[in-house]
Coordinates of C-alpha atoms in Angstrom, one line a residue:
X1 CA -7.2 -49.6 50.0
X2 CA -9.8 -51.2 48.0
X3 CA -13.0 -52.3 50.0
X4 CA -12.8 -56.2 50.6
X5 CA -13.7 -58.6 48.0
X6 CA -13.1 -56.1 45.5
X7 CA -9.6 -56.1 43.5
X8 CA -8.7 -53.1 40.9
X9 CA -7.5 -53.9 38.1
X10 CA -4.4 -52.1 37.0
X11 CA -5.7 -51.5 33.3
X12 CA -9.0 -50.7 34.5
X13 CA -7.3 -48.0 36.1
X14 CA -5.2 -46.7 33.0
X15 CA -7.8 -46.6 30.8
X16 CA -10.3 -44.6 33.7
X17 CA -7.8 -42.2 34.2
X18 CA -7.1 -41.7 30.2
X19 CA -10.7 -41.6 29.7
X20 CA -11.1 -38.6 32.4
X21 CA -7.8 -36.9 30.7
X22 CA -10.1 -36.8 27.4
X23 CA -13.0 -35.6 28.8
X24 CA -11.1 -32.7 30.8
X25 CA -9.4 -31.8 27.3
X26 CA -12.4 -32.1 25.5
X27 CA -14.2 -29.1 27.8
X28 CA -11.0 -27.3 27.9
X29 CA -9.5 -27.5 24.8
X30 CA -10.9 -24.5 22.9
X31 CA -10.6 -22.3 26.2
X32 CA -6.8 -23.1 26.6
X33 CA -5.8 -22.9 22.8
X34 CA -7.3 -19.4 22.8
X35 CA -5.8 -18.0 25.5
X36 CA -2.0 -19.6 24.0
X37 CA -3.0 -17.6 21.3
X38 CA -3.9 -14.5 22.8
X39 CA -0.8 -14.8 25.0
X40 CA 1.5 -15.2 21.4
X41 CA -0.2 -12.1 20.3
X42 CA 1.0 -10.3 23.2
X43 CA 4.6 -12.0 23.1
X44 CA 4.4 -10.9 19.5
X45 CA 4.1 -7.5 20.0
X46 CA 6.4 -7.6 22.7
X47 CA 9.0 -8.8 21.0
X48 CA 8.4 -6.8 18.1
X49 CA 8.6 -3.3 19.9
X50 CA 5.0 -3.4 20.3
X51 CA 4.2 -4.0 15.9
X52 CA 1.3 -5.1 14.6
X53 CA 0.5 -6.5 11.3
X54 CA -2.1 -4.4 9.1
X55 CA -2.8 -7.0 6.8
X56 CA -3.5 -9.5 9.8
X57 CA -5.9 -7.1 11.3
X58 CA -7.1 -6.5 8.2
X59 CA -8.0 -11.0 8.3
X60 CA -9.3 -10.6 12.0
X61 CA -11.8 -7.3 11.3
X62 CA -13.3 -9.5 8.5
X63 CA -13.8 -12.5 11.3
X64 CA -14.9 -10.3 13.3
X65 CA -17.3 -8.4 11.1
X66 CA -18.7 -11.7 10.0
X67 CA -19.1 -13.4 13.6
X68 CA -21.1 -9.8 14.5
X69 CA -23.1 -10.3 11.5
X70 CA -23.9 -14.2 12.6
X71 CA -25.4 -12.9 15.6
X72 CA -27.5 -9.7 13.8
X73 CA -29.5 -12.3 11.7
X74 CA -29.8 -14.8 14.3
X75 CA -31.4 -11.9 16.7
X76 CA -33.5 -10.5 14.1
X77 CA -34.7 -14.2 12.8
X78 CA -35.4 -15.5 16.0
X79 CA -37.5 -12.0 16.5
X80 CA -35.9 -11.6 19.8
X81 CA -34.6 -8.2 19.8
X82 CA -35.4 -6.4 23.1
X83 CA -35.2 -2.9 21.4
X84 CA -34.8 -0.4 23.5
X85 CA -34.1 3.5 23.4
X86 CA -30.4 5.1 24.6
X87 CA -31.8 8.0 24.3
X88 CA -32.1 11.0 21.7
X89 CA -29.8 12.5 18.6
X90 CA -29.0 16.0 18.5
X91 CA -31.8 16.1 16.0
X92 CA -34.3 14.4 18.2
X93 CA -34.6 11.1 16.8
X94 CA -34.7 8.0 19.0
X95 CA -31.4 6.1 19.1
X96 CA -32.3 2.4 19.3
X97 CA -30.4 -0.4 20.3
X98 CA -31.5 -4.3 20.5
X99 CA -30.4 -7.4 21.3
X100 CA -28.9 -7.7 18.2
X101 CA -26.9 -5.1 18.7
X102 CA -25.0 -6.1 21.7
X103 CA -24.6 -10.1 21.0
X104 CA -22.6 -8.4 17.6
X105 CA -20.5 -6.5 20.1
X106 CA -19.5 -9.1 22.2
X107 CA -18.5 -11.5 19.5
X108 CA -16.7 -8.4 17.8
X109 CA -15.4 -6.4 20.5
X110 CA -14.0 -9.5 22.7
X111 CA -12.3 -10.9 19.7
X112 CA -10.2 -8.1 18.5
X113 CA -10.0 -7.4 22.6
X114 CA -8.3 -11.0 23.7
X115 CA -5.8 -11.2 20.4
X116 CA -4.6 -7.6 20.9
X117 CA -5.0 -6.5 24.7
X118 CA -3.1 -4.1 23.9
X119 CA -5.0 -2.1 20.8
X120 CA -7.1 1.1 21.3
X121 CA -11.0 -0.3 20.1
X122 CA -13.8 1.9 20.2
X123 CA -16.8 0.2 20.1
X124 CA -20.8 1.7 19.7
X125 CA -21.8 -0.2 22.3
X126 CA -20.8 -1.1 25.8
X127 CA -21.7 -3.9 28.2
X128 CA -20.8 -4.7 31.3
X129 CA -21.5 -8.8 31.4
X130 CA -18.5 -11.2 30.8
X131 CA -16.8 -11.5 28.0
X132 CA -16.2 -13.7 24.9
X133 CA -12.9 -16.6 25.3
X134 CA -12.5 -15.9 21.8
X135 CA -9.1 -15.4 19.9
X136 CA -8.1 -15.1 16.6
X137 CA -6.8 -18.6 14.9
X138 CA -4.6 -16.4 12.8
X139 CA -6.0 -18.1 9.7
X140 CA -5.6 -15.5 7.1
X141 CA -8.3 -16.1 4.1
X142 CA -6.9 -16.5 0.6
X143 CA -8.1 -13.6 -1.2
X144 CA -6.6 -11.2 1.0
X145 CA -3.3 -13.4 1.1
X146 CA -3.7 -13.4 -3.0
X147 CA -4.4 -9.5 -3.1
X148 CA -1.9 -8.9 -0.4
X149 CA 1.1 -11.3 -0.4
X150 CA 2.9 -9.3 2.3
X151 CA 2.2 -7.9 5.9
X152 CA 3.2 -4.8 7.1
X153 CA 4.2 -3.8 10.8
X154 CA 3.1 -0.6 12.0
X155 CA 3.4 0.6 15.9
X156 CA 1.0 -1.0 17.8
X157 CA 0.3 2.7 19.7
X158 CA -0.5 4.4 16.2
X159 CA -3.9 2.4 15.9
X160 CA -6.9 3.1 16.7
X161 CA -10.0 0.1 15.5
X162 CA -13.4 1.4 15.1
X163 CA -16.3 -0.9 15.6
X164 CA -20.3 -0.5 14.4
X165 CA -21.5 -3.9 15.8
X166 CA -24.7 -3.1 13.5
X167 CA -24.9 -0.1 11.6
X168 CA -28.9 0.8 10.5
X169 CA -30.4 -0.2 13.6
X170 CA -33.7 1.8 13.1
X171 CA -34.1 -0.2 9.8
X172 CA -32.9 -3.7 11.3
X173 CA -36.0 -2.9 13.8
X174 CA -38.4 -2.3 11.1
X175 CA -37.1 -5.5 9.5
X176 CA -35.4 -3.8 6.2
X177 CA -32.4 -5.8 6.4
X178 CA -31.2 -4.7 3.3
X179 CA -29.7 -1.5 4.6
X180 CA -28.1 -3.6 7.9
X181 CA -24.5 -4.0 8.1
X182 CA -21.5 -4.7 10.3
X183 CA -18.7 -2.9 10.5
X184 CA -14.9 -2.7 11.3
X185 CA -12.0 0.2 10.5
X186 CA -8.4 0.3 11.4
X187 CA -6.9 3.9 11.3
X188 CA -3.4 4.5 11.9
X189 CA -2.3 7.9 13.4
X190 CA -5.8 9.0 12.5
X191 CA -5.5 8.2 8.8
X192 CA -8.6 5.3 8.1
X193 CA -6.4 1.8 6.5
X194 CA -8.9 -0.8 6.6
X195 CA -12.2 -1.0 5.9
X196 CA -14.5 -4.0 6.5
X197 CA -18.1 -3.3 5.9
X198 CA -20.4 -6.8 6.3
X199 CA -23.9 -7.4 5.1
X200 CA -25.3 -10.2 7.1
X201 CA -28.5 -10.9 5.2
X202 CA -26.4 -11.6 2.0
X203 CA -23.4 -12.7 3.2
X204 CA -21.2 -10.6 1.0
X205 CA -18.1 -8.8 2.4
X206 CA -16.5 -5.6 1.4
X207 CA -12.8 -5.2 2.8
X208 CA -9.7 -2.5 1.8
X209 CA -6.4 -1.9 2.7
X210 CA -5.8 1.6 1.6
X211 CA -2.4 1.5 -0.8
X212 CA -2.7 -2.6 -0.6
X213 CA -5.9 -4.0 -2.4
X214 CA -9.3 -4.0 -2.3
X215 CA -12.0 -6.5 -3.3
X216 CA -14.8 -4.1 -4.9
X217 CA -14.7 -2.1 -7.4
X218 CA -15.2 1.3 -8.7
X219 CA -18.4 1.7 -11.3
X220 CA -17.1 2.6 -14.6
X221 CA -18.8 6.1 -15.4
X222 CA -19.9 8.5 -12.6
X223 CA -22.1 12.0 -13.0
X224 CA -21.7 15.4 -11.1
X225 CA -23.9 17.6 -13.7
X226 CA -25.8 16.6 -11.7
X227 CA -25.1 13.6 -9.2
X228 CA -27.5 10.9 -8.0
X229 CA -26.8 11.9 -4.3
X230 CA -27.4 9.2 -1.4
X231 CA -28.4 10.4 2.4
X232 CA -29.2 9.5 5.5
X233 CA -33.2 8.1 6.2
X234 CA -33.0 8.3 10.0
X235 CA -31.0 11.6 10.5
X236 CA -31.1 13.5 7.8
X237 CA -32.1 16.9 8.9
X238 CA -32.1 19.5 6.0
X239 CA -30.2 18.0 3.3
X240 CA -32.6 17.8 0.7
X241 CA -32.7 21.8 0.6
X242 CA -28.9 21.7 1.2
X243 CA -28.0 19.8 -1.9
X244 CA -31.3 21.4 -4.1
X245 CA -29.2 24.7 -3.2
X246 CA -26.2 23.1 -4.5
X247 CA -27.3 21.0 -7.6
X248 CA -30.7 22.2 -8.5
X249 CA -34.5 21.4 -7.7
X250 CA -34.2 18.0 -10.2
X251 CA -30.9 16.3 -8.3
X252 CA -32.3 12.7 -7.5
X253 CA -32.2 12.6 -3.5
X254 CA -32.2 9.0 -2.1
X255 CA -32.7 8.6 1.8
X256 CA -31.4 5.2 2.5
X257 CA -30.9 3.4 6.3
X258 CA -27.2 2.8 7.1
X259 CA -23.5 4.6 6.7
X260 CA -22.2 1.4 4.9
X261 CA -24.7 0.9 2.8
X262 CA -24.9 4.3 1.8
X263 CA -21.1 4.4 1.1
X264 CA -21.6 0.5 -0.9
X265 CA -24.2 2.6 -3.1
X266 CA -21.2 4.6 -5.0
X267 CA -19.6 1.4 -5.8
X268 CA -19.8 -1.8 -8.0
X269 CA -22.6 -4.2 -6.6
X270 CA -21.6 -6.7 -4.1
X271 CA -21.5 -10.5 -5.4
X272 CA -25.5 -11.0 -3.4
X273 CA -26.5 -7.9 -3.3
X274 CA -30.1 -7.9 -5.5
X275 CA -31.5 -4.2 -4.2
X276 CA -28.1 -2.3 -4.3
X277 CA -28.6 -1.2 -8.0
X278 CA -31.5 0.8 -7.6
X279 CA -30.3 3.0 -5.0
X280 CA -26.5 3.6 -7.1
X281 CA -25.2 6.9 -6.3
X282 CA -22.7 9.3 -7.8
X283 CA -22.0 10.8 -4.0
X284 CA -23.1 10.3 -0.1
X285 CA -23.9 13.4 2.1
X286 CA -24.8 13.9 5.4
X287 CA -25.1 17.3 7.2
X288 CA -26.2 16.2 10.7
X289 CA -23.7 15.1 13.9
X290 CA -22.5 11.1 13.0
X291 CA -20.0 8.9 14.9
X292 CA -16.8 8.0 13.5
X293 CA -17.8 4.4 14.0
X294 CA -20.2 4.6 11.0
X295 CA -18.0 6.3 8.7
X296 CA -14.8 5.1 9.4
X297 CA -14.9 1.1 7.2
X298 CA -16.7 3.6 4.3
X299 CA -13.6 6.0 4.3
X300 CA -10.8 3.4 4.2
X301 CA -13.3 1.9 1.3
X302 CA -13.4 5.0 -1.2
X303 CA -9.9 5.9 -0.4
X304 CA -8.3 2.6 -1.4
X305 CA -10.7 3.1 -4.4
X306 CA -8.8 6.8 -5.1
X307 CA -11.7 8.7 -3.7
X308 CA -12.0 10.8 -0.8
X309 CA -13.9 11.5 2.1
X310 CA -14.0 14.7 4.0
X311 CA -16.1 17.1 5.9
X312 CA -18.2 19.3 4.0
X313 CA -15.9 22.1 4.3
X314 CA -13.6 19.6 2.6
X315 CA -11.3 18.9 5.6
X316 CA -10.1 15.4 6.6
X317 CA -11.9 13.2 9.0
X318 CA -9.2 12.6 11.9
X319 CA -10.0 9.1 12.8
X320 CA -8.2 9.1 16.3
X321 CA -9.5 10.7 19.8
X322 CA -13.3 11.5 20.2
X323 CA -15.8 9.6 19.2
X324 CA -17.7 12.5 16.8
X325 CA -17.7 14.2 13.7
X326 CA -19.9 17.6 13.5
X327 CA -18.2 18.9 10.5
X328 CA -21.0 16.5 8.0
X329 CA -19.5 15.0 5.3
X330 CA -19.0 14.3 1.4
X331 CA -17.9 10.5 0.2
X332 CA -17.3 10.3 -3.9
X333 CA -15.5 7.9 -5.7
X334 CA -14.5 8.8 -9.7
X335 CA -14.9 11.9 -9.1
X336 CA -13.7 15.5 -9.0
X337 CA -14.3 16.3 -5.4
X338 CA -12.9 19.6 -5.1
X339 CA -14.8 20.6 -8.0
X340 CA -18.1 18.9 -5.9
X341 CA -17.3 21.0 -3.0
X342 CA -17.3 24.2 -4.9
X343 CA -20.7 23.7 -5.3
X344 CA -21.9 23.1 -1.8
X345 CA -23.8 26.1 -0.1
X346 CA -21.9 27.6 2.9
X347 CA -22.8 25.3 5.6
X348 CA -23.8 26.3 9.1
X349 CA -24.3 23.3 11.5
X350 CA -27.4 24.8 13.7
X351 CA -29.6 25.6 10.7
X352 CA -29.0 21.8 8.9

């Protein structure tokens, strides 16, 4: 009962309550949409026998990869990147990790995590705080849909995603963010499909879909007699005298910061991308211990391109399981890469 001398008015009501109604949706909205999507996802697969679309992962590791990337340059413009050691590589170098690094894996890791509970995703970094609400909208951009006018189901159990939430760390610390990327791979019973590799200080994005499309493009003339050859600037260990051995004392050597831009070097230059020419390579080695994580976007890439990755011994990278390759590795596009690994001095981990 209202208090004496004061009447409510019927529409005064109505139009509090609606108002409150509004407000409540307005604060909730985006919370329950995503989690109507995330549960469709699940129904999805469910329904499907537990299926998944490649070519809409292949749309969501580009989101995500760009959403990382968002938070990367945020971090490093704001100059707030806590960097910090997780300890040392194999070779002794310090392996950094920032602020950066971890907002990237949140955005990344949480929104492949709440549209597919159900997928295997390995990620470089871990954190314990609470997680991103965010899902997928399902919106798949047009020039994958143009490229790609069909999807294509695979079991959900066969896939493994592979996340670098910001590949070149040591670089992004000493502020060369031309050598910064993000990245995301799909790999499907081991076998690298997609391949997203971000750049967010320019903006462009390089994505495959091994056997589907690809939007980048091989260079039109390679050399091996002998090759411009791209490595590691951070962990490179012997492989100046490893690929001397092999091509001769004149090869051009280029160290360079980054897997994905290092693998970006053998190709066409992205749309943005002023400093990529001068550091063009005919082939990307790397001798020293590296996580599948950093390699994984980069193999999908040359192989839709009709390259090949592989070990220095020439065997395949199995992109399932643990989290390392110790075998090194070779990466060429346009050329003959049997022929290249003739060449190669017999390798022996401990001494490179």
């Amino acid at each position: 009962m209202a208090p004496m001398g004061i009447r409510l008015s019927p529409l005064g009501v109505a139009i509090f309550c609606l108002v409150g109604v509004g407000v409540i949706y307005h604060l909730y909205a985006g919370v329950i949409s995503n989690r109507v999507a995330a549960f469709r996802s699940v129904v999805r697969m469910s329904k499907q026998g537990s299926t998944v679309d490649l070519r809409d992962l292949l749309a969501l590791s580009v989101e995500a990869a760009v959403l990382g990337g968002k938070e990367v340059k945020k971090v490093r413009e704001e100059n707030t990147l806590d960097e910090r050691s997780k300890g040392k590589t194999k070779e002794g170098a310090n392996e950094l990790m920032t602020l950066g690094d971890l907002r990237s894996h949140k955005k990344m890791f949480y929104l492949m995590k709440n549209t597919y509970p159900g997928l295997k995703v390995n990620s470089e970094e871990h954190d314990n705080s609470v997680g991103e609400n965010e899902v997928w909208n399902r919106d798949v951009p047009s020039d994958i849909l143009e490229k790609i006018p069909q999807g294509q189901e695979v079991p959900a159990h066969t896939v493994t995603v592979w996340i670098d939430p910001l590949d070149a760390t040591q670089e992004y610390t000493e502020n060369l963010s031309q050598y910064v990327t993000t990245m995301v791979c799909v790999a499907v019973d081991g076998k690298p499909v997609i391949g997203v590799i971000h750049k967010p200080f320019t903006g462009d994005t390089a994505w495959a879909f091994v056997g589907q499309s690809t939007n980048v493009r091989a260079r039109a003339s390679y050399s091996s007699s002998p090759p411009k050859v791209i490595v590691s600037r951070s962990h490179a260990g012997k492989v100046k005298s490893f690929i001397q051995d092999a091509f001769g004392n004149t090869t051009t050597v280029t160290p360079a910061g980054g897997a994905g831009y290092k693998v970006l070097s053998l190709v066409e230059p992205l749309p943005h991308d002023t400093t990529a020419t001068s550091d063009q390579a005919d082939v990307y080695i790397h001798v020293t211990f590296i996580k599948k994580w950093d390699i994984c976007a980069g193999a999908a890439l040359v192989t839709a391109l009709g390259g090949k990755m592989t070990t220095l011994k020439g065997e395949d990278i199995d992109f399932s399981g643990s989290e390392g390759n110790s075998g090194g590795l070779v990466a060429t596009v346009g050329l003959d890469h049997k022929a290249l690994l003739e060449k190669l001095p017999n390798w022996v981990p401990e001494k490179h």
